[in-house]
PDB file of C-alpha atoms and ligand atoms in Angstrom:
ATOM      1  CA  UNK A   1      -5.621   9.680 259.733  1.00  0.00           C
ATOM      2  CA  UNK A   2      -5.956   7.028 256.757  1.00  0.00           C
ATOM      3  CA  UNK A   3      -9.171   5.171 256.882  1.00  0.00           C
ATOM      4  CA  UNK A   4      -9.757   1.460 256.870  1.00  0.00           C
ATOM      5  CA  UNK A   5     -10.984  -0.601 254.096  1.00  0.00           C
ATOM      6  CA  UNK A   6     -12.391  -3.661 254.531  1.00  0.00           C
ATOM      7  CA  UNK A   7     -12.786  -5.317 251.435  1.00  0.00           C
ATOM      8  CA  UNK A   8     -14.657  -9.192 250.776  1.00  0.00           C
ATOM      9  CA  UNK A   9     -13.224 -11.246 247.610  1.00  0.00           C
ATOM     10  CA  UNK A  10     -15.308 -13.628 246.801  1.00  0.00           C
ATOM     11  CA  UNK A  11     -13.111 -15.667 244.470  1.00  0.00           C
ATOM     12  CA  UNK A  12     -14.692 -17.442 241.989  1.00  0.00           C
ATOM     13  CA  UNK A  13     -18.282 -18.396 244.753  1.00  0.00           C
ATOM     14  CA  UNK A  14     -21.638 -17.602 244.476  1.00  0.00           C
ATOM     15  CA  UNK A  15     -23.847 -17.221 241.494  1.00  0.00           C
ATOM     16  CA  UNK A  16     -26.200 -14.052 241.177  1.00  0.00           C
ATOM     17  CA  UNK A  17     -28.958 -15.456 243.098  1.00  0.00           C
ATOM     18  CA  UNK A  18     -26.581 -16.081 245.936  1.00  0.00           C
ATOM     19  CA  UNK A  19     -25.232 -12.779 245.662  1.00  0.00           C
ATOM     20  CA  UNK A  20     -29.117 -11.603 246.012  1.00  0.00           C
ATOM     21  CA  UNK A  21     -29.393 -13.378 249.566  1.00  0.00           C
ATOM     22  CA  UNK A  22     -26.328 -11.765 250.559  1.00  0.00           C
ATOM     23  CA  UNK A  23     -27.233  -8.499 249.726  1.00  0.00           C
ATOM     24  CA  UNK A  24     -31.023  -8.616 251.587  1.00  0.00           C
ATOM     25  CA  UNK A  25     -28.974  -9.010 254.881  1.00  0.00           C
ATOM     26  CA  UNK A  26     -25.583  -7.495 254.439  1.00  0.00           C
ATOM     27  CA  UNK A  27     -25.863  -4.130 253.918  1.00  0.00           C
ATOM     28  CA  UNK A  28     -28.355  -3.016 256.641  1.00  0.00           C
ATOM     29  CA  UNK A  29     -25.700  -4.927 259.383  1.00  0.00           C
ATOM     30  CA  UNK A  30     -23.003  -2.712 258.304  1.00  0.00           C
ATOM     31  CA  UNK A  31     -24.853   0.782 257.809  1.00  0.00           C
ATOM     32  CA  UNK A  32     -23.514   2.119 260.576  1.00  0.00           C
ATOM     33  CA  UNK A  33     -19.193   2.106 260.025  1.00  0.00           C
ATOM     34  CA  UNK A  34     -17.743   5.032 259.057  1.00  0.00           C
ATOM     35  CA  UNK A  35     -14.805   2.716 257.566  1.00  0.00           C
ATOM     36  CA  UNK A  36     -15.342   1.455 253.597  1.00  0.00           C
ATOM     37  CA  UNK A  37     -16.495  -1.737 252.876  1.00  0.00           C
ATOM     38  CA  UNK A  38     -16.307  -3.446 249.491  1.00  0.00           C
ATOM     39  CA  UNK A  39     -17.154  -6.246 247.872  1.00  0.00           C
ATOM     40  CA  UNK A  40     -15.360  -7.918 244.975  1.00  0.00           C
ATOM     41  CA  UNK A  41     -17.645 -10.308 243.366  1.00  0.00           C
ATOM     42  CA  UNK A  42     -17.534 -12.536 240.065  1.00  0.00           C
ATOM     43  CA  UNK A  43     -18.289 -10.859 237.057  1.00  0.00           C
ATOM     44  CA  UNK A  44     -21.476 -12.410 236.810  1.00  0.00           C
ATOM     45  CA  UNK A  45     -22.254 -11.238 240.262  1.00  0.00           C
ATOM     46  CA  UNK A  46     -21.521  -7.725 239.166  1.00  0.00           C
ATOM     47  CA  UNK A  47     -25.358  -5.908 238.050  1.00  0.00           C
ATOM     48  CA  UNK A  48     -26.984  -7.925 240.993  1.00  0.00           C
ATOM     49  CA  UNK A  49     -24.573  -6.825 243.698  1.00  0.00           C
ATOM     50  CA  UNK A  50     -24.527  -3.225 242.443  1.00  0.00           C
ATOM     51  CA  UNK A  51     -28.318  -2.871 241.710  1.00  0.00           C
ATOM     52  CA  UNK A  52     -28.707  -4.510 245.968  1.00  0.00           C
ATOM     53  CA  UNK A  53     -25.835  -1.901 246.957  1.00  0.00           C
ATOM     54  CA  UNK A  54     -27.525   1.452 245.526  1.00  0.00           C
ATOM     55  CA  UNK A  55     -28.308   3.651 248.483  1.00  0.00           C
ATOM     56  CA  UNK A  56     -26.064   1.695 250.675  1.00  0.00           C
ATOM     57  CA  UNK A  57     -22.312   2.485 251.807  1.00  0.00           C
ATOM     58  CA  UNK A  58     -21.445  -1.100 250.356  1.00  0.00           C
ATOM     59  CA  UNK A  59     -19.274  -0.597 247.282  1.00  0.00           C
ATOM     60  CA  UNK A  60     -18.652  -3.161 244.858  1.00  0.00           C
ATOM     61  CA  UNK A  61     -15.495  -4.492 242.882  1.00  0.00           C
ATOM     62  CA  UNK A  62     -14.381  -7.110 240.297  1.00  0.00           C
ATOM     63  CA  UNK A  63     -11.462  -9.272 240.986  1.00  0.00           C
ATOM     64  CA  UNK A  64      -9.159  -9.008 237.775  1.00  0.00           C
ATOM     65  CA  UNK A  65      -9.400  -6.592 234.682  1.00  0.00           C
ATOM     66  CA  UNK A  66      -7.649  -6.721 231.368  1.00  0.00           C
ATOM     67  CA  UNK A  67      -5.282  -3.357 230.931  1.00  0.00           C
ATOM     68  CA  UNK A  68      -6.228  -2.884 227.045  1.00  0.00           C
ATOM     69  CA  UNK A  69      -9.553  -0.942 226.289  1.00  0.00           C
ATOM     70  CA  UNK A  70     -10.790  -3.540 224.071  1.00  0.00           C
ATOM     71  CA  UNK A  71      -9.634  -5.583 220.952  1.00  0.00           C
ATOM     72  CA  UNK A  72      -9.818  -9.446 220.200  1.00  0.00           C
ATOM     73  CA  UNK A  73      -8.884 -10.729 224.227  1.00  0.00           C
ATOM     74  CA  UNK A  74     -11.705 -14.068 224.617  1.00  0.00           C
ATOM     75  CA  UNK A  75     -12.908 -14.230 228.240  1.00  0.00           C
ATOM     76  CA  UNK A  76     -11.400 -10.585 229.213  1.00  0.00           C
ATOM     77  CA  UNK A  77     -13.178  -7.307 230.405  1.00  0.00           C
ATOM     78  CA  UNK A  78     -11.525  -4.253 230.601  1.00  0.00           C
ATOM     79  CA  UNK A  79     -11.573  -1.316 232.647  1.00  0.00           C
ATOM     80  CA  UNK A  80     -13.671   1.097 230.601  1.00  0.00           C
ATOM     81  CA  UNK A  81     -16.370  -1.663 230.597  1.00  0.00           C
ATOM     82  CA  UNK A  82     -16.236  -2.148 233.995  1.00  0.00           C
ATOM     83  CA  UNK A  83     -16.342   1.564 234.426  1.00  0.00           C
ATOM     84  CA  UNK A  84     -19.073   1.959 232.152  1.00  0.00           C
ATOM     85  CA  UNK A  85     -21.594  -0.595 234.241  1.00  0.00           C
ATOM     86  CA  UNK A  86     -20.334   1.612 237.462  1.00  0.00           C
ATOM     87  CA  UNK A  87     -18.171  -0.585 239.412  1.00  0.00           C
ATOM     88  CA  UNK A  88     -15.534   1.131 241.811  1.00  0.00           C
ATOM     89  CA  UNK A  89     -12.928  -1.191 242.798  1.00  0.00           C
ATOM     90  CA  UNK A  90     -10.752  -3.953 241.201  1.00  0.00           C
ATOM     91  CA  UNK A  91      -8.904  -6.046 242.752  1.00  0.00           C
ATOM     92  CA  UNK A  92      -5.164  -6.497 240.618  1.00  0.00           C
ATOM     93  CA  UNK A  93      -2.267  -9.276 240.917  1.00  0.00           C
ATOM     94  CA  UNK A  94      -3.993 -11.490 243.577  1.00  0.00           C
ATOM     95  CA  UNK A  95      -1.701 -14.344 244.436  1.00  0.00           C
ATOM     96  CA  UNK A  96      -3.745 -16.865 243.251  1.00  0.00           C
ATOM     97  CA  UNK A  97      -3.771 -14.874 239.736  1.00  0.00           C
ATOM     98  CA  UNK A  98      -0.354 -14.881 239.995  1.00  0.00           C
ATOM     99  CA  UNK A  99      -0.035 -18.411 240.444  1.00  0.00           C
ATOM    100  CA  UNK A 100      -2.197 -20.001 238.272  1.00  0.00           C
ATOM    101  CA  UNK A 101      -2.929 -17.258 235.562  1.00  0.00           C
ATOM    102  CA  UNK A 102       0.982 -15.992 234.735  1.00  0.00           C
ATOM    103  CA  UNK A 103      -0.099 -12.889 236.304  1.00  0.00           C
ATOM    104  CA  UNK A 104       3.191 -10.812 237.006  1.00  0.00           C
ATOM    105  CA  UNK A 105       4.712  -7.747 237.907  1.00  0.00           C
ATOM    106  CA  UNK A 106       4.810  -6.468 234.707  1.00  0.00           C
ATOM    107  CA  UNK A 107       0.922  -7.346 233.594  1.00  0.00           C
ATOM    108  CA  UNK A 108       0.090  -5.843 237.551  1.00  0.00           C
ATOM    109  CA  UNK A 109       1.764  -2.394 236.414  1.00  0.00           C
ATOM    110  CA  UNK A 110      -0.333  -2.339 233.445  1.00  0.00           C
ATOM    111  CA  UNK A 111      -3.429  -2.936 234.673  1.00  0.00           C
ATOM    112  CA  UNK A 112      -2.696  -0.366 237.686  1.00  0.00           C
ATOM    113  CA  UNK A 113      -2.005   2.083 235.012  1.00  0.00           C
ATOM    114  CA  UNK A 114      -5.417   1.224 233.154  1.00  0.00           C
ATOM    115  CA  UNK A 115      -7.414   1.293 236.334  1.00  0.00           C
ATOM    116  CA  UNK A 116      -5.967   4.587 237.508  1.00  0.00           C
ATOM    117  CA  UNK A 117      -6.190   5.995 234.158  1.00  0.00           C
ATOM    118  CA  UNK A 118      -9.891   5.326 233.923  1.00  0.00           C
ATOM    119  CA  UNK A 119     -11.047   6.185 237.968  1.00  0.00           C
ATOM    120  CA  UNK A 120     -11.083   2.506 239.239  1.00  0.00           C
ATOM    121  CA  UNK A 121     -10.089   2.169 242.429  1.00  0.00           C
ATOM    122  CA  UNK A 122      -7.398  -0.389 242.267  1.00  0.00           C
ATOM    123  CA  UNK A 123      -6.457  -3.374 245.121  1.00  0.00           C
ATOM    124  CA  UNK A 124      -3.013  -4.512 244.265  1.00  0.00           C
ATOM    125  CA  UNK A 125      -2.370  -7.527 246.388  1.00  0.00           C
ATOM    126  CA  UNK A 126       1.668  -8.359 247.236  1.00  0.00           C
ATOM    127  CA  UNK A 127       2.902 -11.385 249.536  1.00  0.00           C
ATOM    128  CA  UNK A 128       5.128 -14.096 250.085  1.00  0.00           C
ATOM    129  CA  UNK A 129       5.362 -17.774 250.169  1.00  0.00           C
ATOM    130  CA  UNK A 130       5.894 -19.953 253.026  1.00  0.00           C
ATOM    131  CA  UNK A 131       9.473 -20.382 251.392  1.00  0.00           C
ATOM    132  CA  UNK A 132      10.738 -17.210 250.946  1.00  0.00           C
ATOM    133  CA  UNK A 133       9.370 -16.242 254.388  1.00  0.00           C
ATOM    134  CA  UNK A 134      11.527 -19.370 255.434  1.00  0.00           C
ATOM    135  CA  UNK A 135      14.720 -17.942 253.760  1.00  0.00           C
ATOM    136  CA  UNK A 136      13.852 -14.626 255.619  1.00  0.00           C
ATOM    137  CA  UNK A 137      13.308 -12.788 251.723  1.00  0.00           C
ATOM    138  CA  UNK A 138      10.048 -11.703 252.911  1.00  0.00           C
ATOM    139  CA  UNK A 139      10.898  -8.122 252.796  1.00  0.00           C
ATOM    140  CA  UNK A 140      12.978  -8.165 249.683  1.00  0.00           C
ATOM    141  CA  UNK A 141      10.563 -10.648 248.103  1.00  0.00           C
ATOM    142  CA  UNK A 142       7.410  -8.155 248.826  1.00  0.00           C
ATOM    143  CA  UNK A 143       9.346  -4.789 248.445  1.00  0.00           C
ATOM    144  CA  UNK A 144      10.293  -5.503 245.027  1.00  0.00           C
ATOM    145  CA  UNK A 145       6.265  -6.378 244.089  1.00  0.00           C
ATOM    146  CA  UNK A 146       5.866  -2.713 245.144  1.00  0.00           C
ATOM    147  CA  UNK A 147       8.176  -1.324 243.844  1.00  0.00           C
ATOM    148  CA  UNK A 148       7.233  -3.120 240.641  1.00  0.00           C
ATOM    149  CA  UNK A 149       3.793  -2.752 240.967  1.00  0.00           C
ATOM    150  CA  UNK A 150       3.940   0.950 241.105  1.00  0.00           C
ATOM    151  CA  UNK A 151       6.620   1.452 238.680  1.00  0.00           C
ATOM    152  CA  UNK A 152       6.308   4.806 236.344  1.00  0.00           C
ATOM    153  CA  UNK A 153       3.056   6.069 238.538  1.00  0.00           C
ATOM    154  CA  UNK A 154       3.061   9.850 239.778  1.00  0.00           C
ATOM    155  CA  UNK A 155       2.253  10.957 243.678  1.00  0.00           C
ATOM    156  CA  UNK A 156      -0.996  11.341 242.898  1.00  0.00           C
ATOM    157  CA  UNK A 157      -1.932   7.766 241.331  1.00  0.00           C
ATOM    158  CA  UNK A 158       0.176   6.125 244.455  1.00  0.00           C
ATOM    159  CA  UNK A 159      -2.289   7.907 246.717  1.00  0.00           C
ATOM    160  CA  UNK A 160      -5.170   6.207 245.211  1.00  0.00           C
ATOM    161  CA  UNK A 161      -3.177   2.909 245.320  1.00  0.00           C
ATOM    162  CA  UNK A 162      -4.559   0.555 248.083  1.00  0.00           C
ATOM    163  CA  UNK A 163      -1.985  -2.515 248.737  1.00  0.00           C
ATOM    164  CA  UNK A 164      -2.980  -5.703 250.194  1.00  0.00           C
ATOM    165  CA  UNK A 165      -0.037  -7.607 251.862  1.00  0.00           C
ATOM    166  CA  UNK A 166      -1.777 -10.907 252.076  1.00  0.00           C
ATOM    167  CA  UNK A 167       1.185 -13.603 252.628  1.00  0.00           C
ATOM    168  CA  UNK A 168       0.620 -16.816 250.078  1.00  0.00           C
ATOM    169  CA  UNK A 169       0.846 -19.165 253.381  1.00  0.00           C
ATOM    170  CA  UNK A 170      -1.622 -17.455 255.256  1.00  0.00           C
ATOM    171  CA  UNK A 171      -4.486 -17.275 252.703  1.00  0.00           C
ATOM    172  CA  UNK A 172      -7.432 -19.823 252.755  1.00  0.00           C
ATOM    173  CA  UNK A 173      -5.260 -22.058 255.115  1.00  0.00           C
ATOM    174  CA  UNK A 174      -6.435 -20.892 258.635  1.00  0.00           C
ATOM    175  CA  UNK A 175      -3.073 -19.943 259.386  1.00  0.00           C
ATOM    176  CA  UNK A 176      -2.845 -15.712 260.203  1.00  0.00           C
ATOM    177  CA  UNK A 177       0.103 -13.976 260.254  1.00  0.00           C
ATOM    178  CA  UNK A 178       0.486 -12.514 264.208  1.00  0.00           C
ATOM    179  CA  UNK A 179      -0.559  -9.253 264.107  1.00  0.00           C
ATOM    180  CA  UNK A 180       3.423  -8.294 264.729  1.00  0.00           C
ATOM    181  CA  UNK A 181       4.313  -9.731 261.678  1.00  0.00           C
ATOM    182  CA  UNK A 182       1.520  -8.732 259.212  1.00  0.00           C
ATOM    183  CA  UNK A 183       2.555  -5.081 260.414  1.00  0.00           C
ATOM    184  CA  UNK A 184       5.712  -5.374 259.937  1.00  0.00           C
ATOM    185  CA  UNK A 185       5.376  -6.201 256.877  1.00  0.00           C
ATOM    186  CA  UNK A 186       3.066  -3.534 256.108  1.00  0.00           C
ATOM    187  CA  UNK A 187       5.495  -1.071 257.300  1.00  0.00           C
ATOM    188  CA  UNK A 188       8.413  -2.548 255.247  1.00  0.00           C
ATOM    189  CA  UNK A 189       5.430  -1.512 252.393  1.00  0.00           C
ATOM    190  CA  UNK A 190       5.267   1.972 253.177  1.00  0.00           C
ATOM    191  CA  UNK A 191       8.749   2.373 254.179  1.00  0.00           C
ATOM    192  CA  UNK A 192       9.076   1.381 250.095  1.00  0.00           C
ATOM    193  CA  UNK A 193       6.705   3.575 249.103  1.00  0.00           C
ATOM    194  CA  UNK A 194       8.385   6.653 251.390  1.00  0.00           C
ATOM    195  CA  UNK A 195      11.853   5.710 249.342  1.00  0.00           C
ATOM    196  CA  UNK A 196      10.296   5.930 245.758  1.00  0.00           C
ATOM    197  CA  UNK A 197       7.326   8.421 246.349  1.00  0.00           C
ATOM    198  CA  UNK A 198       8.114  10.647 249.823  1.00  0.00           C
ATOM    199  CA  UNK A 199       5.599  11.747 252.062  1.00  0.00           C
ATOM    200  CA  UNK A 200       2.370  10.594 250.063  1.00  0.00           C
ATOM    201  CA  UNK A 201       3.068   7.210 251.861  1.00  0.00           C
ATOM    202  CA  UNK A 202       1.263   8.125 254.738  1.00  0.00           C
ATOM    203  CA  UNK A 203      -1.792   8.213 252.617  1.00  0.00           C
ATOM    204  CA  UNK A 204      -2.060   5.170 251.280  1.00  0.00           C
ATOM    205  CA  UNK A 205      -3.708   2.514 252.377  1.00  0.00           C
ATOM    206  CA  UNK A 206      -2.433  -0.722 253.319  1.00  0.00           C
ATOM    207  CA  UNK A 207      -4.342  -3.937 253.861  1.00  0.00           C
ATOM    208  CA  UNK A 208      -3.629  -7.306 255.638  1.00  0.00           C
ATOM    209  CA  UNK A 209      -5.343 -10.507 253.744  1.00  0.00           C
ATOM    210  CA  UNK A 210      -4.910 -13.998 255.023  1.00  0.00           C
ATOM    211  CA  UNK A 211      -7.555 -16.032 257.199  1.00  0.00           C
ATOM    212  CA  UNK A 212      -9.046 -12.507 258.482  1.00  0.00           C
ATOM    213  CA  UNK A 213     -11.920 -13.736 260.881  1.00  0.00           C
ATOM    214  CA  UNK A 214     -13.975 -11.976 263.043  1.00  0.00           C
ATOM    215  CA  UNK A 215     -12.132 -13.101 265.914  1.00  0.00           C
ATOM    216  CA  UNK A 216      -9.011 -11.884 264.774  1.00  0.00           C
ATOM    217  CA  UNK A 217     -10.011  -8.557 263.098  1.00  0.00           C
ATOM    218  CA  UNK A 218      -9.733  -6.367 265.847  1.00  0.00           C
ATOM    219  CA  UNK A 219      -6.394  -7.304 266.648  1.00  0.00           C
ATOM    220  CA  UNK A 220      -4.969  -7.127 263.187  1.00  0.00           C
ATOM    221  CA  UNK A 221      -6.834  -3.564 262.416  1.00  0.00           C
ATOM    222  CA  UNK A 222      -5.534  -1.868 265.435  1.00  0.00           C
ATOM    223  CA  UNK A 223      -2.028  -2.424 264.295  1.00  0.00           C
ATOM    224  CA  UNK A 224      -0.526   1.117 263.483  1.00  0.00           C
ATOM    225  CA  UNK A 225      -0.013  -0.126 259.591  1.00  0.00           C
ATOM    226  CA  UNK A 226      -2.866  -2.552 258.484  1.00  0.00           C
ATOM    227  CA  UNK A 227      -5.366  -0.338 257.215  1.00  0.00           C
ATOM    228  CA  UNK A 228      -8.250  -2.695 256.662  1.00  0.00           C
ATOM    229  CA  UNK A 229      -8.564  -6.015 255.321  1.00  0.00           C
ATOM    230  CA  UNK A 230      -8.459  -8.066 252.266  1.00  0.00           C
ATOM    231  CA  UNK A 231     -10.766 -11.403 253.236  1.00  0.00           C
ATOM    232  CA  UNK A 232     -11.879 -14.315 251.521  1.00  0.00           C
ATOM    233  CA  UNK A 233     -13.541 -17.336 253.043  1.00  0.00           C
ATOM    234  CA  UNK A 234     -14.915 -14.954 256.349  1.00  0.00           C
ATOM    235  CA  UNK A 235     -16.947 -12.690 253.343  1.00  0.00           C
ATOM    236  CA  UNK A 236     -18.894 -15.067 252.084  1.00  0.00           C
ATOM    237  CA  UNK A 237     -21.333 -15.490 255.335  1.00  0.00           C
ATOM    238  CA  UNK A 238     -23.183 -11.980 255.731  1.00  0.00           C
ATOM    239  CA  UNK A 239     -22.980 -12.267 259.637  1.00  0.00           C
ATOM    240  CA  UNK A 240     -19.460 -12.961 259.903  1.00  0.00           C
ATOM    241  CA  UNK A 241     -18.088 -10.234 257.873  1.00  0.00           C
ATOM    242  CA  UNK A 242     -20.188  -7.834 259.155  1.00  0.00           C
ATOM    243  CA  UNK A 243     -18.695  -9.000 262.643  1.00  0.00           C
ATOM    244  CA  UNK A 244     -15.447  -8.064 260.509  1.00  0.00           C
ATOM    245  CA  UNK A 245     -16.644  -5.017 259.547  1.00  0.00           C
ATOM    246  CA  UNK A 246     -17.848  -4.068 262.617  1.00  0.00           C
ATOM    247  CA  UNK A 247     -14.470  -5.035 264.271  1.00  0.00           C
ATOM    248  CA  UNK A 248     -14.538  -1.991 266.813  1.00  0.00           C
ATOM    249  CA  UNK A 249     -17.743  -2.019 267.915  1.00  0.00           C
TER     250      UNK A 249
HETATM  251  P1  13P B   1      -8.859 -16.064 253.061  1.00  0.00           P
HETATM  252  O1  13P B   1      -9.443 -14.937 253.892  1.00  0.00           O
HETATM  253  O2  13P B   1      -9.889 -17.082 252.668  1.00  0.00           O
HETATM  254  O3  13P B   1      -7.633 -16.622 253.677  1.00  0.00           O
HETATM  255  O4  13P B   1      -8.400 -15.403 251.662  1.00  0.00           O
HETATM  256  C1  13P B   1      -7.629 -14.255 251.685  1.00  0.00           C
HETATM  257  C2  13P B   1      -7.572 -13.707 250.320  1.00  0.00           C
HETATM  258  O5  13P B   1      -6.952 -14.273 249.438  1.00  0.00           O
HETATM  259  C3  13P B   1      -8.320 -12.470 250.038  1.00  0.00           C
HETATM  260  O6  13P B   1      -7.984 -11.956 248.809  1.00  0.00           O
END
């Protein structure tokens, strides 16, 4: 049985004494899941959020990393130094990286490589546009991130690989994918992942992102493929994504 994780992204929102409020509510209102939750905050955010999550089962994550070690790279951080300061998850290739930072398939394999190389726990977010889902490419379109994504990795590294299918049209729009077609995609994902990997498929997790809300939560993580959640604007309020979090209770 693969366990959910439910993961916030800030984006680029709330400064450190934000992140403080957050953190004096959040944690005790989702003490009792047995499911992960994350958070991946701004690097600024980073010390506060982790220093407010000790003793808690809230883990915290960046949302980008650089795949060198170090070197002349202005305005980067890399995975050792993120390491180093104790942070557990990154989030890799989000869509709006890919759109407005030339993020691509290749820099995404890199970066997985760097993250698994160095024990971060790596978020690699895959999804279409509202045009390719129009030209029914969807599953081509999103296979082929995979496939790219994960590209040279062994068994072992894919198991600690957590996707998020978060379709571009869905995301920060209101619009969610039906929780019929956010699985299916999800299994086209791990069909992929059977095809180049085998059996170690069935371990790894897969997450839906796209106008997640506490209203729709349930429905979305009961599917028999969406492992969790990938979620935006609904993480920035304390109350509602613990309502996320605490989607079965
Ligand atoms: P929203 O939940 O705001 O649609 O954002 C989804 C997302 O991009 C999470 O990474």
């Amino acid at each position: 049985m693969r366990r959910k994780v439910i993961a916030g992204n800030w984006k680029m929102n709330k400064n450190p004494m934000d992140t403080a409020k957050f953190m004096e509510a959040f944690p005790e209102l989702v003490k009792d899941t047995s499911d992960e939750v994350v958070l991946c905050v701004p690097y600024i955010d980073l010390f506060k959020a982790m220093e407010m999550a000790a003793g808690t089962n809230v883990k915290i994550g960046a949302q980008n990393v650089h795949y060198e070690e170090k070197g002349a790279y202005t305005g980067e951080v890399s995975v050792t130094m993120l390491k180093d300061i104790g942070v557990e998850y990154v989030i890799i290739g989000h869509s709006e990286r890919r759109q407005y930072y030339n993020e691509t398939d290749e820099s995404v394999n890199k970066k997985l490589k760097a993250a698994l190389a160095n024990g971060l726990k790596p978020i690699v977010c895959v999804g279409e546009t509202l045009e390719q889902r129009e030209a029914g490419i969807t599953k081509d379109f999103v296979t082929t991130q995979v496939r790219l994504a994960l590209e040279g990795l062994s068994n072992k590294e894919v198991a600690k690989t957590i996707i998020a299918y978060e379709p571009i049209w869905a995301i920060g729009t209101g619009k969610t994918a039906s929780a019929q077609d956010a699985n299916e995609v999800c299994v086209w994902v791990r069909e992929e992942i059977r095809n180049l990997f085998g059996d170690v498929a069935e371990e790894v997790i897969i997450q839906y992102g796209g106008s997640v809300k506490s209203s729709n939560a349930a429905e979305l993580f009961g599917m028999s493929d969406i492992d969790g959640g990938l979620v935006g604007g609904a993480s920035l309020d304390p109350e509602e994504f613990s309502k996320i979090v605490n989607y079965n209770k």
